[in-house]
Each structure stands twice: as C-alpha cells, then as structure tokens.
Coordinates of C-alpha atoms and ligand atoms in Angstrom, one line a residue:
M1 CA 2.8 34.9 8.7
P2 CA 0.2 33.5 6.3
F3 CA -3.2 35.1 6.7
G4 CA -4.9 31.7 6.9
L5 CA -2.9 30.8 10.0
L6 CA -3.8 34.0 11.8
K7 CA -7.5 33.6 10.9
Y8 CA -7.6 30.0 12.3
G9 CA -5.4 30.9 15.3
F10 CA -7.4 33.9 16.6
S11 CA -11.0 33.3 15.7
K12 CA -13.5 31.0 17.1
K13 CA -15.5 31.3 13.9
Y14 CA -12.9 29.1 12.1
P15 CA -12.7 25.9 14.0
A16 CA -10.2 23.3 12.6
R17 CA -11.9 21.2 9.9
R18 CA -12.8 17.7 11.1
H19 CA -11.4 14.9 8.9
F20 CA -14.8 13.2 8.5
A21 CA -18.4 14.1 9.3
P22 CA -19.3 12.5 12.7
R23 CA -20.8 9.0 12.4
G24 CA -24.6 9.1 12.3
D25 CA -27.0 6.2 12.2
L26 CA -26.7 3.7 9.3
R27 CA -29.3 4.4 6.5
P28 CA -31.7 1.6 5.6
S29 CA -30.1 1.3 2.2
Y30 CA -27.1 2.4 0.1
D31 CA -26.2 2.3 -3.6
V32 CA -22.7 0.9 -2.6
V33 CA -21.4 -0.5 0.7
I34 CA -17.6 -0.6 0.9
I35 CA -16.4 -3.1 3.5
G36 CA -13.1 -1.7 4.7
G37 CA -12.1 1.8 5.5
G38 CA -8.5 1.5 4.7
G39 CA -6.8 3.6 1.9
H40 CA -8.3 1.4 -0.9
G41 CA -11.8 1.5 0.4
L42 CA -11.8 5.2 1.0
A43 CA -10.1 5.9 -2.4
T44 CA -12.8 3.8 -4.1
A45 CA -15.5 5.9 -2.3
Y46 CA -13.8 9.1 -3.3
Y47 CA -13.5 8.3 -7.0
L48 CA -17.1 6.9 -7.0
A49 CA -18.3 10.3 -5.7
K50 CA -15.9 12.5 -7.7
E51 CA -15.8 10.8 -11.1
H52 CA -19.1 9.0 -11.2
G53 CA -21.4 11.1 -9.1
I54 CA -22.3 8.2 -6.8
T55 CA -22.5 9.5 -3.2
N56 CA -25.1 7.2 -1.6
V57 CA -22.1 5.2 -0.3
A58 CA -21.2 3.8 3.1
V59 CA -17.7 2.8 4.0
L60 CA -17.8 0.4 7.0
D61 CA -14.7 -0.2 9.1
K62 CA -14.4 -2.5 12.1
G63 CA -11.7 -0.3 13.6
Y64 CA -10.7 3.3 13.0
I65 CA -9.4 5.1 9.9
G66 CA -5.7 4.7 9.5
G67 CA -5.6 2.0 12.2
G68 CA -5.4 -1.1 10.0
N69 CA -2.9 -2.0 7.3
T70 CA -3.0 1.5 5.9
G71 CA -1.1 2.7 8.9
R72 CA 1.0 -0.5 9.3
N73 CA 3.4 -0.4 6.3
T74 CA 6.6 1.3 5.4
A75 CA 4.9 3.8 2.9
I76 CA 7.1 3.0 -0.1
I77 CA 5.8 3.9 -3.6
R78 CA 7.4 2.5 -6.8
S79 CA 6.6 1.0 -10.2
N80 CA 9.7 -1.0 -11.0
Y81 CA 7.9 -4.3 -11.3
L82 CA 8.7 -7.4 -13.3
T83 CA 5.5 -8.0 -15.2
P84 CA 4.3 -5.5 -17.8
E85 CA 0.8 -5.6 -16.1
G86 CA 2.3 -4.7 -12.8
V87 CA 4.5 -1.9 -14.2
R88 CA 1.6 -0.3 -16.0
F89 CA -0.6 -0.5 -13.0
Y90 CA 1.8 1.0 -10.4
D91 CA 3.0 3.6 -12.9
E92 CA -0.6 5.0 -13.0
S93 CA -0.5 5.0 -9.2
I94 CA 2.6 7.1 -9.1
R95 CA 1.1 9.6 -11.5
L96 CA -1.9 9.9 -9.2
F97 CA 0.2 10.2 -6.1
R98 CA 2.1 13.1 -7.5
D99 CA -0.9 15.4 -7.5
L100 CA -2.8 13.8 -4.6
S101 CA -2.0 16.5 -2.0
Q102 CA -3.5 19.1 -4.2
E103 CA -6.4 17.0 -5.4
L104 CA -7.4 16.1 -1.8
D105 CA -6.5 19.5 -0.3
Y106 CA -4.5 17.5 2.3
N107 CA -0.8 17.2 2.6
I108 CA 0.2 13.5 2.2
L109 CA 3.9 14.4 2.4
Y110 CA 4.7 12.8 -0.9
S111 CA 8.4 12.8 -1.4
E112 CA 10.2 11.5 -4.5
R113 CA 13.6 10.1 -3.4
G114 CA 14.7 7.5 -5.9
H115 CA 14.6 3.8 -5.0
V116 CA 17.7 1.6 -5.1
T117 CA 17.5 -2.2 -5.0
L118 CA 20.8 -3.8 -4.3
A119 CA 22.1 -6.9 -6.1
H120 CA 24.6 -9.0 -4.2
T121 CA 24.7 -12.0 -6.6
D122 CA 24.9 -12.5 -10.4
A123 CA 21.4 -14.0 -10.3
A124 CA 20.0 -10.8 -8.7
L125 CA 21.8 -8.7 -11.2
R126 CA 20.1 -10.7 -14.0
T127 CA 16.7 -10.1 -12.5
M128 CA 17.4 -6.4 -12.1
R129 CA 18.4 -6.3 -15.8
W130 CA 15.2 -8.0 -16.7
R131 CA 13.1 -5.5 -14.6
V132 CA 15.0 -2.5 -16.1
E133 CA 14.2 -3.6 -19.6
V134 CA 10.5 -4.2 -18.9
N135 CA 10.3 -0.9 -17.1
K136 CA 12.1 1.1 -19.8
H137 CA 10.0 -0.5 -22.5
L138 CA 6.9 0.8 -20.7
G139 CA 8.4 4.3 -20.2
V140 CA 9.2 3.9 -16.5
A141 CA 12.5 5.3 -15.4
S142 CA 14.8 2.5 -14.2
E143 CA 18.5 1.7 -14.8
L144 CA 21.1 -0.7 -13.8
V145 CA 23.9 1.0 -11.9
L146 CA 27.3 -0.5 -10.9
R147 CA 29.3 0.2 -7.8
D148 CA 30.8 3.5 -8.8
E149 CA 27.5 5.0 -9.6
L150 CA 25.9 3.5 -6.5
A151 CA 28.6 5.1 -4.4
R152 CA 27.6 8.5 -5.9
L153 CA 23.8 7.8 -5.4
V154 CA 24.0 6.5 -1.8
P155 CA 27.5 7.3 -0.4
Q156 CA 26.6 5.9 3.0
I157 CA 26.2 2.3 2.0
N158 CA 29.0 0.0 3.0
L159 CA 30.5 -1.1 -0.3
S160 CA 33.4 -3.0 1.1
E161 CA 34.2 -6.3 -0.7
H162 CA 35.1 -7.9 2.6
V163 CA 31.6 -8.5 3.9
R164 CA 29.3 -11.5 3.8
Y165 CA 27.3 -10.2 0.8
P166 CA 29.3 -7.6 -1.2
V167 CA 27.1 -5.3 -3.3
L168 CA 27.6 -5.8 -7.1
G169 CA 25.2 -3.2 -8.4
A170 CA 21.7 -2.0 -8.1
L171 CA 18.4 -1.3 -9.9
H172 CA 17.9 2.5 -9.6
H173 CA 14.4 3.7 -10.0
P174 CA 14.3 7.5 -9.7
P175 CA 10.4 7.8 -9.3
G176 CA 10.6 5.7 -6.0
S177 CA 8.9 7.8 -3.3
I178 CA 7.5 7.8 0.2
A179 CA 4.4 9.4 1.6
R180 CA 2.7 9.7 5.0
H181 CA 0.6 6.6 4.9
D182 CA -2.3 7.4 7.3
A183 CA -2.6 10.9 5.7
V184 CA -3.5 9.2 2.5
A185 CA -6.5 7.5 4.2
W186 CA -7.4 10.7 6.0
G187 CA -7.2 12.7 2.8
Y188 CA -9.3 10.4 0.7
G189 CA -11.8 9.9 3.6
G190 CA -12.1 13.6 4.2
A191 CA -12.6 14.5 0.6
A192 CA -15.2 11.6 0.1
S193 CA -17.0 12.7 3.3
R194 CA -17.3 16.3 2.0
M195 CA -19.0 14.9 -1.1
G196 CA -21.6 13.0 1.0
V197 CA -20.0 9.6 1.4
E198 CA -20.8 8.2 4.9
I199 CA -17.8 6.8 6.9
H200 CA -18.8 4.4 9.7
Q201 CA -15.9 3.6 11.9
K202 CA -16.2 0.8 14.6
T203 CA -18.8 -0.9 12.4
T204 CA -18.1 -4.6 11.9
V205 CA -19.7 -6.5 9.0
T206 CA -20.8 -9.9 10.3
D207 CA -22.5 -11.3 7.3
I208 CA -23.3 -10.7 3.6
L209 CA -26.9 -11.2 2.6
K210 CA -27.4 -12.9 -0.8
K211 CA -30.4 -13.8 -3.0
N212 CA -30.2 -15.5 -6.4
G213 CA -26.4 -15.1 -6.7
R214 CA -26.5 -11.4 -5.8
V215 CA -25.7 -9.4 -2.8
V216 CA -28.8 -7.7 -1.3
G217 CA -27.3 -6.3 1.9
V218 CA -24.9 -6.6 4.7
V219 CA -25.4 -7.4 8.4
T220 CA -23.3 -5.3 10.8
D221 CA -23.0 -5.2 14.6
R222 CA -25.1 -2.0 14.3
G223 CA -27.9 -3.6 12.3
A224 CA -28.5 -4.7 8.7
V225 CA -28.5 -2.5 5.6
A226 CA -29.7 -3.1 2.1
C227 CA -27.4 -2.2 -0.8
A228 CA -27.2 -2.5 -4.6
K229 CA -23.5 -3.3 -4.7
T230 CA -20.7 -4.3 -2.3
V231 CA -16.9 -3.8 -2.5
Q232 CA -14.5 -5.7 -0.2
A233 CA -11.3 -3.9 0.5
V234 CA -10.2 -5.4 3.8
A235 CA -6.5 -6.2 3.6
G236 CA -5.8 -8.9 6.3
D237 CA -9.4 -10.1 6.4
S238 CA -9.9 -10.8 2.7
S239 CA -10.5 -14.5 3.0
L240 CA -12.9 -14.1 5.9
I241 CA -15.1 -11.6 4.0
A242 CA -14.9 -13.7 0.8
K243 CA -16.1 -16.6 2.8
M244 CA -19.1 -14.5 4.0
A245 CA -19.8 -13.8 0.3
G246 CA -19.7 -17.5 -0.4
F247 CA -16.4 -18.0 -2.3
R248 CA -12.8 -18.9 -1.6
A249 CA -10.0 -16.5 -2.2
P250 CA -6.6 -18.1 -2.8
I251 CA -5.0 -16.1 0.0
L252 CA -2.7 -16.9 2.9
T253 CA -2.4 -14.1 5.5
V254 CA 1.1 -13.6 7.1
P255 CA 2.4 -10.9 9.4
L256 CA 4.8 -8.4 8.1
Q257 CA 6.8 -6.5 10.7
A258 CA 8.6 -3.1 10.6
C259 CA 10.0 -0.6 12.9
V260 CA 11.2 3.0 13.2
S261 CA 14.3 4.6 14.8
Q262 CA 14.8 7.7 16.8
P263 CA 15.0 10.8 14.6
L264 CA 18.5 11.4 13.0
K265 CA 19.9 14.2 11.0
P266 CA 19.0 13.7 7.3
F267 CA 21.6 11.4 5.7
L268 CA 19.7 9.0 3.5
D269 CA 17.8 10.4 0.6
A270 CA 17.1 7.3 -1.4
I271 CA 15.0 4.3 -0.4
V272 CA 17.4 1.4 -0.1
V273 CA 16.3 -2.2 -0.5
S274 CA 18.3 -5.5 -0.3
G275 CA 16.4 -8.7 -1.2
S276 CA 19.4 -10.8 -0.1
L277 CA 19.7 -9.2 3.3
H278 CA 15.9 -8.9 3.7
V279 CA 16.1 -5.1 4.4
Y280 CA 14.4 -2.0 3.2
V281 CA 15.0 1.4 4.7
S282 CA 14.1 5.0 4.1
Q283 CA 14.4 8.2 6.1
S284 CA 11.2 10.1 6.8
D285 CA 10.9 13.8 6.8
R286 CA 11.1 13.6 10.6
G287 CA 14.5 12.0 10.3
E288 CA 13.3 8.6 11.5
L289 CA 14.6 5.5 9.7
V290 CA 11.6 3.4 8.6
M291 CA 12.8 -0.2 8.3
G292 CA 11.4 -3.5 7.4
G293 CA 12.5 -7.0 6.4
A294 CA 11.0 -10.4 5.6
T295 CA 7.4 -11.6 6.3
D296 CA 7.0 -13.8 9.3
P297 CA 7.4 -17.4 8.1
Y298 CA 3.9 -18.7 9.0
P299 CA 0.3 -17.7 8.3
L300 CA -1.2 -15.9 11.3
Y301 CA -3.7 -13.2 12.2
S302 CA -1.6 -11.4 14.7
T303 CA -0.2 -7.9 14.8
R304 CA 2.2 -8.7 17.7
P305 CA 5.8 -7.8 16.9
S306 CA 8.6 -10.0 17.9
L307 CA 12.1 -9.6 19.3
E308 CA 13.4 -12.2 16.9
F309 CA 12.4 -10.0 13.9
K310 CA 14.0 -6.9 15.4
E311 CA 17.3 -8.6 16.2
G312 CA 17.5 -10.2 12.7
L313 CA 16.6 -7.0 10.9
M314 CA 19.1 -4.9 12.9
A315 CA 22.0 -7.3 12.1
H316 CA 21.2 -6.9 8.4
I317 CA 20.8 -3.1 8.5
L318 CA 24.2 -2.9 10.2
E319 CA 25.9 -4.8 7.4
L320 CA 24.8 -2.0 5.1
F321 CA 25.1 0.9 7.5
P322 CA 27.6 -0.1 10.3
F323 CA 27.6 3.5 11.7
L324 CA 24.0 3.1 12.9
A325 CA 25.1 0.7 15.7
E326 CA 24.2 3.1 18.5
V327 CA 20.9 4.3 17.1
K328 CA 17.8 3.5 19.2
L329 CA 14.5 2.1 18.0
L330 CA 11.3 4.0 18.8
R331 CA 8.5 1.7 17.7
Q332 CA 7.9 -1.6 16.1
W333 CA 4.6 -2.9 14.5
S334 CA 3.1 -5.6 12.4
G335 CA 0.7 -5.5 9.5
M336 CA -1.1 -8.3 7.7
A337 CA 0.0 -9.3 4.2
D338 CA -2.6 -11.2 2.2
M339 CA -0.4 -13.4 -0.1
T340 CA -1.7 -14.9 -3.3
P341 CA 0.1 -17.8 -5.1
D342 CA 1.6 -15.5 -7.8
F343 CA 2.3 -12.5 -5.6
S344 CA -0.1 -10.3 -7.7
P345 CA -3.3 -8.7 -6.3
I346 CA -6.9 -9.7 -7.0
M347 CA -9.2 -7.0 -8.3
G348 CA -12.5 -7.2 -10.1
L349 CA -15.5 -9.5 -10.4
T350 CA -16.4 -12.3 -8.0
P351 CA -18.8 -15.3 -8.3
L352 CA -21.4 -13.0 -6.7
E353 CA -22.7 -10.7 -9.5
N354 CA -22.6 -7.4 -7.7
H355 CA -19.8 -8.0 -5.1
Y356 CA -16.4 -6.7 -6.1
I357 CA -13.0 -7.6 -4.7
D358 CA -9.9 -5.6 -4.0
A359 CA -7.5 -8.0 -2.2
G360 CA -4.4 -10.1 -2.1
W361 CA -2.0 -7.1 -1.9
G362 CA 0.7 -9.0 -0.1
T363 CA 3.4 -6.5 0.5
W364 CA 2.4 -3.7 -2.0
G365 CA -1.0 -2.5 -1.0
F366 CA -0.1 1.1 0.1
K367 CA 1.6 2.0 -3.2
A368 CA -1.5 0.9 -5.1
T369 CA -4.0 3.0 -3.1
P370 CA -4.9 5.7 -5.7
V371 CA -5.0 3.5 -8.8
A372 CA -6.8 0.6 -7.1
G373 CA -9.4 3.1 -5.8
K374 CA -9.8 4.8 -9.2
R375 CA -10.1 1.6 -11.2
M376 CA -12.3 -0.2 -8.7
A377 CA -14.7 2.8 -8.7
E378 CA -14.8 2.7 -12.5
L379 CA -15.7 -1.0 -12.3
V380 CA -18.4 -0.5 -9.7
A381 CA -19.9 2.5 -11.5
T382 CA -19.9 1.1 -15.0
G383 CA -19.9 -2.6 -14.6
E384 CA -17.1 -2.8 -17.1
V385 CA -13.7 -4.2 -16.0
P386 CA -11.0 -1.5 -16.8
G387 CA -8.3 -2.9 -18.9
L388 CA -5.6 -1.9 -16.4
I389 CA -7.0 -4.3 -13.7
E390 CA -8.4 -7.0 -15.9
P391 CA -5.2 -9.2 -15.7
F392 CA -5.6 -9.2 -11.9
R393 CA -9.0 -11.0 -12.1
L394 CA -9.9 -13.7 -9.5
S395 CA -10.6 -16.2 -12.3
R396 CA -7.0 -16.2 -13.5
F397 CA -6.2 -18.9 -10.9
R398 CA -8.8 -21.2 -12.5
E399 CA -7.5 -20.3 -16.0
F400 CA -3.8 -20.8 -15.1
K401 CA -3.1 -17.3 -16.3
L402 CA -0.9 -16.4 -13.3
L403 CA 1.1 -13.1 -13.1
G404 CA 4.3 -14.1 -11.3
E405 CA 5.6 -11.0 -9.5
K406 CA 7.8 -12.5 -6.8
G407 CA 10.9 -11.3 -8.6
A408 CA 9.9 -7.7 -7.9
A409 CA 9.4 -8.1 -4.2
S410 CA 11.4 -6.0 -1.8
V411 CA 10.3 -8.1 1.0
G412 CA 11.8 -11.6 1.6
H413 CA 9.3 -14.4 1.7
Ligands
LIG501 O1 7.3 -3.6 -2.4 O2 8.4 -1.7 -2.1 C1 7.8 -2.7 -1.6 C2 7.7 -2.9 -0.2 C3 8.5 -2.4 0.8 C4 8.0 -2.8 2.0 C5 6.9 -3.6 1.7 N1 6.7 -3.6 0.4

C-alpha cells in the first residue's frame, strides 16, 4: 500500500486537503475580478497567478464551483474543427489537457479515446473530407474512414444498410478525449487558491461600476468592491453581464440536455457522434454511457430536462446500438449554450476598456477550458490580444469577419 495512503488514513496530522481556502470577507479592492467561477474563470485566475504573478484576484460565482455549465456538459475534448482558427485554438487546448493532472496535482481523469463522427450522407462525407484536410494541414490527426475501417474501430455500431440512415463512413480523430468535467474546475480552483487567488462562491454580481468608459468596480450581493480589471466568463449569463457592462453581445441562450445511463461493462472505447441522428455518446471510466443530442429548439434560461428530449435521444441511440434497449438511465440534466451567429466563441476586448469577455461558447466550452484560461490571462496581464484568440474578437460581427464553425458541430441545432 502506498505510504501516502497510510499516512493520510491513520494520522490526524494529515487532514484531507480542502479544494479551496474557505471564503472570507471580500477585500475592498482587487487587481482583477473574474465574474464566473466555472472552468474558464478559474483557469484564467490560475494562469494569471502562475504565469503572470498576479494573485490579487477574486473569482466571484453566484452558485458553487462545478455547479454551473462546467458540470453540465458531456466532457468531450477534440480539435477536429472546420476553420483553421478553430483547429489551432482547440489543438492548444488538447496539448494543455494532456499534462493538466500533473500540472494541477489533481486527477482530472483525462482519457484519450479517439473521436468518430459518422457520415450518413454524401454531403456529410464531403464536410468530413474538408475538415480532415484542414486538420491535417495544421498537424492535427484526422482521417476519413470508410465502413470496413469503422467496423474495426467501433465494432459495436450497427452498420446494417437496411436502416433509416445507413452509415457511409466517418471522420476519425484519434486525439478525441474525455475528462472529468467538474474535476477540471476543482483542479484549477484549488491550484489558484493555493497561490493566493480568492474564490467567492455564492456571491452574485448585480452591477458593474463604470467611469469614463472604464470599469472601476463591481457591486455584489455582499457589497461593492473596486477593481482595476474585470473578466466575464459566465456561460449561460453572458448577455446579462454584458448588459451590465453597457454593451450588447450577439448571443442567444438555448438549453442543451444530456443524460447518463447505469454503469455497464466497458464496451465503447471511442467517442461516437452522429450529426444526422443528433447523437453523441461516450463511456465513462465508471462504465456509464454519457449521451447527448440536439439543443432545445428555443432560447430559454432553464435547466429543466424534458421527457421529449429523452425519448427522442434514446430512439436515435438505439438505431446505432440496438442492444442497449434494456439499459436504464440514471440522470438527465440541462446546461445553457450561449450561441453566437457564426457558432464561434467571443474572446478578448470589449467596448469597456478594462473589461474582457470570454463568452459565446455554444456547445464547446468545456473543451476550451485550458486554452481559454491561458490566453485570457495573457490578455488581461499584458493588455495585448494573443494571436490565437484575436480572430474571436467581439468586433468581428461589426466587421463582417465571421468564423463559420457550424459544420464542425457535434450537436444538432
Ligand atoms: O462539440 O464535441 C462537441 C460536443 C459534444 C457535446 C457538446 N459538444
């Protein structure tokens, strides 16, 4: 038995480490206030402290860590996007994810499985080819596979030609991975907290104080604090906080539901996606199938799951894996997807000089957590927009420089 385990098990001198220092009073002022204690906000705080030595930072969250969208997704990580800007950005995220457990001294259960996006039509095959070429050009492993190779990669898929949507081929992306989503937030939060960052859970920002086009502080339900800079990283509430800051974000918020089955013996190694059937599924280390489908078809701020979604998703899952018919579901949940017109996120400067935005993640916020945090921290610390996130600037909508990424969505819209 490892010595560490004995030490912690038998001695009162070694209490288990808390994730974060207990919440104290808010200080009168901070160098940086980060609104939103999800993965992105905490990762930004971590890289501010670690790479830029800025530790007079408060992360404010209206709920609890891991309780928002960070814990309400299906934890898929990939970089097989359609636009070169998207591919480069998510590729850096994968590189950071690979070493994250060691970097944070916290096991995020990162597991590289391969990601398979099924094509059921010629049009889908064409888009896959396009993505493969963009990916390979940028050094990202992706390939088009036809039915024989697919049968080898994922032998459990129903490849019959006598079904509604026979599978023609797939985009295979070996780096596709899963991780434990809330552990990513706990890991970043814990490491940031150990470097002096304050994490204030159950602290709601109710206003942003401005003077001469600059932020001077924020008002919270626990009092006002002054600050030199603010970052908003509040998936699901992005338009509301932007409104407080005095500008409009081109975002519509729609619910995205998902569910998890009872644990099963491991049978599915790859992450399997079908855009035509509106299905994505992976098997967690606990054996549960983590499954999701299309966004709800209307904007809404509600995390209430529906029976209609579950019935529709199960019908589609059974077309791919008919042998799952008797499997029971354990849980169902809903997250909020902040959709932009071009399906790419918004990162960088805002009309308020010292207020920075990290928003519009739609259905890919989790997989961007490390890179968004690292590059937002660089922006906040240096005032220079890093090249990797510059294409995602808010002003692109005014400039008609959109970054159409819908063709890379796993989620139906
Ligand atoms: O983009 O891989 C994805 C994804 C899966 C579920 C939500 N987004």
